[in-house]
Short mmCIF file of C-alpha atoms in Angstrom, two decimals:
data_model
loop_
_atom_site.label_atom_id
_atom_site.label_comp_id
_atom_site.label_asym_id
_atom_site.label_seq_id
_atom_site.Cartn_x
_atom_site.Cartn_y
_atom_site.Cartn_z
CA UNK A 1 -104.84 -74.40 -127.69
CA UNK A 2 -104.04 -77.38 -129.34
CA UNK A 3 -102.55 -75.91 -132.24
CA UNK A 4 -100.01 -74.41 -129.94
CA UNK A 5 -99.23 -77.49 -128.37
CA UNK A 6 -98.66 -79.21 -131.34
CA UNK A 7 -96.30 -76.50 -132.72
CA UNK A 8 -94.28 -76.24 -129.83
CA UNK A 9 -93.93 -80.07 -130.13
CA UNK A 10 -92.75 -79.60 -133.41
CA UNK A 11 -90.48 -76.96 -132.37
CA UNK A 12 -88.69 -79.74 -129.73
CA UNK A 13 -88.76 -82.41 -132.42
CA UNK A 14 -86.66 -79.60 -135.07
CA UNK A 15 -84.70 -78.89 -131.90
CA UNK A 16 -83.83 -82.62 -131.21
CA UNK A 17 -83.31 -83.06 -135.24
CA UNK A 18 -86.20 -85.55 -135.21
CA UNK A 19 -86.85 -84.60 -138.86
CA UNK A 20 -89.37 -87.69 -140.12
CA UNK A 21 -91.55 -87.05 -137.20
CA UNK A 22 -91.29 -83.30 -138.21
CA UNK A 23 -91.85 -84.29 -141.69
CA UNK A 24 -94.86 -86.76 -140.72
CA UNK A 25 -96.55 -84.11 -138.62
CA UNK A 26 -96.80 -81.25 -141.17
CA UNK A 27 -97.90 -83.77 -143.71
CA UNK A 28 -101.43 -84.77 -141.73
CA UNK A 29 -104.44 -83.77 -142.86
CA UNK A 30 -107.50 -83.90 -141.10
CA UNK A 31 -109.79 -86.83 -140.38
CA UNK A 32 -113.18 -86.87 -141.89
CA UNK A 33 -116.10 -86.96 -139.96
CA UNK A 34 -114.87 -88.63 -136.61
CA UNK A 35 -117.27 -88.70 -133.42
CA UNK A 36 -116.84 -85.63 -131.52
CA UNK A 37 -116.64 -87.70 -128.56
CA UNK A 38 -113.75 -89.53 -129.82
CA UNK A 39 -112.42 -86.16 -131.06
CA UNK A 40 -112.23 -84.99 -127.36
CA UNK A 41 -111.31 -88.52 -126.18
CA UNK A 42 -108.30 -88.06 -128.71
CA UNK A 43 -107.02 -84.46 -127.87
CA UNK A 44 -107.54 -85.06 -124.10
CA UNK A 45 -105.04 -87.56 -125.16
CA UNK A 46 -102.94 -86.03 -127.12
CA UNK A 47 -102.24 -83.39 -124.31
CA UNK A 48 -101.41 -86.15 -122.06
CA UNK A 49 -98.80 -87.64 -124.32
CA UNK A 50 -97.36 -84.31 -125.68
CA UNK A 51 -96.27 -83.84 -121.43
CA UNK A 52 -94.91 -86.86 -121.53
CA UNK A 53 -93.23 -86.62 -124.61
CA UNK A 54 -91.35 -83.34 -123.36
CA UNK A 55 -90.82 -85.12 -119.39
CA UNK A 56 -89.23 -87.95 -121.57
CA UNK A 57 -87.40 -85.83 -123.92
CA UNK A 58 -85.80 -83.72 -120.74
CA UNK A 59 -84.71 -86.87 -118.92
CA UNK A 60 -83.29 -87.79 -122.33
CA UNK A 61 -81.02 -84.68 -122.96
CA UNK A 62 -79.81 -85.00 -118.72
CA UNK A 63 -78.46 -88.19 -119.90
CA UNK A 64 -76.58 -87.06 -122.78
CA UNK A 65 -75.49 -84.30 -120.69
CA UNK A 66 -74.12 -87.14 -118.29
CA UNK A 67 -72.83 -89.16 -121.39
CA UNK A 68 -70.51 -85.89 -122.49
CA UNK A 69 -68.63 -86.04 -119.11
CA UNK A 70 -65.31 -87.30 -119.18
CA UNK A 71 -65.22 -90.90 -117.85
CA UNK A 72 -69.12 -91.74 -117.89
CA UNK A 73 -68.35 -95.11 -119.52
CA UNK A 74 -65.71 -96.11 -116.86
CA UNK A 75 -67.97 -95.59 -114.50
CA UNK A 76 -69.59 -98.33 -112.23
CA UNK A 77 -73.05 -97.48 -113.36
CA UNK A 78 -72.63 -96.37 -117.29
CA UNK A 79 -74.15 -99.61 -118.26
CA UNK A 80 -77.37 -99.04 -116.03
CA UNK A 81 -77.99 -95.48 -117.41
CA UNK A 82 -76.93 -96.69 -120.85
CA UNK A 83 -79.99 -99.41 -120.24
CA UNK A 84 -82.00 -95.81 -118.93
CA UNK A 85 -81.30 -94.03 -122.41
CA UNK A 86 -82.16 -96.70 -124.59
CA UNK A 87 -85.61 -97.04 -122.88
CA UNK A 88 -86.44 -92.97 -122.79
CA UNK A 89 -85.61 -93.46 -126.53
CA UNK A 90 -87.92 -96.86 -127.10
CA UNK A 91 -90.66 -94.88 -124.92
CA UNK A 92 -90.49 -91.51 -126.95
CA UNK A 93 -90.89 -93.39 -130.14
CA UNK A 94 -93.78 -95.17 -128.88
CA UNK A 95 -95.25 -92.21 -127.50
CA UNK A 96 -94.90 -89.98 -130.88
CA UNK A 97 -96.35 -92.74 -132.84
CA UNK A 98 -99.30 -92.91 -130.77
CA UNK A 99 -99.16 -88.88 -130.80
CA UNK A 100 -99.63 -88.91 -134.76
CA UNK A 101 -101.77 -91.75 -135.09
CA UNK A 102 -104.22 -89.33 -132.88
CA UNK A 103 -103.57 -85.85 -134.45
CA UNK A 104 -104.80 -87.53 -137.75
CA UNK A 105 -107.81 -88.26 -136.01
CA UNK A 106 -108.75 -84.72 -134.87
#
């Protein structure tokens, strides 16, 4: 099941042109002998942050789908979901490092 997870991860990554996170996925290899406990630890994980990932990646596009609207940035409150975007993007990197960090492992 995690397989599938992970592809369809890598599908939204192709799909959001995320290409060295693409690129740094396909490339891991497996991690020799790790405790299965920390195996499970990590792909109990790894579900948990792939979620996120997409919940963060969907807030992300609603924003650029409010940034494409003629006269977002003379709006009153541009600046505050400006301030928004910046942090989905700062949180999805964080959470995708973590997320390869801990596919190596398993």
């Amino acid at each position: 099941m995690r397989k599938t997870n992970t592809e369809s991860l890598l599908q939204s990554f192709e799909k959001s042109n995320n290409t060295a996170t693409v690129a740094a996925v396909k490339q891991t290899e497996p991690a020799p002998n790790i405790d299965p406990e920390e195996k499970k630890k990590a792909a109990k994980k790894i579900g948990i942050l792939e979620k996120d990932i997409e919940r963060l990646e969907t807030k992300k596009k609603e924003i650029e789908i409010q940034m494409g609207v003629p006269g977002f940035f003379e709006q009153s409150n541009s600046s505050i979901i400006l301030k928004e975007y910046e942090l989905l993007k700062s949180q999805i990197a964080t959470h995708v490092k973590e997320w390869e960090q801990l596919v190596e492992m398993v």
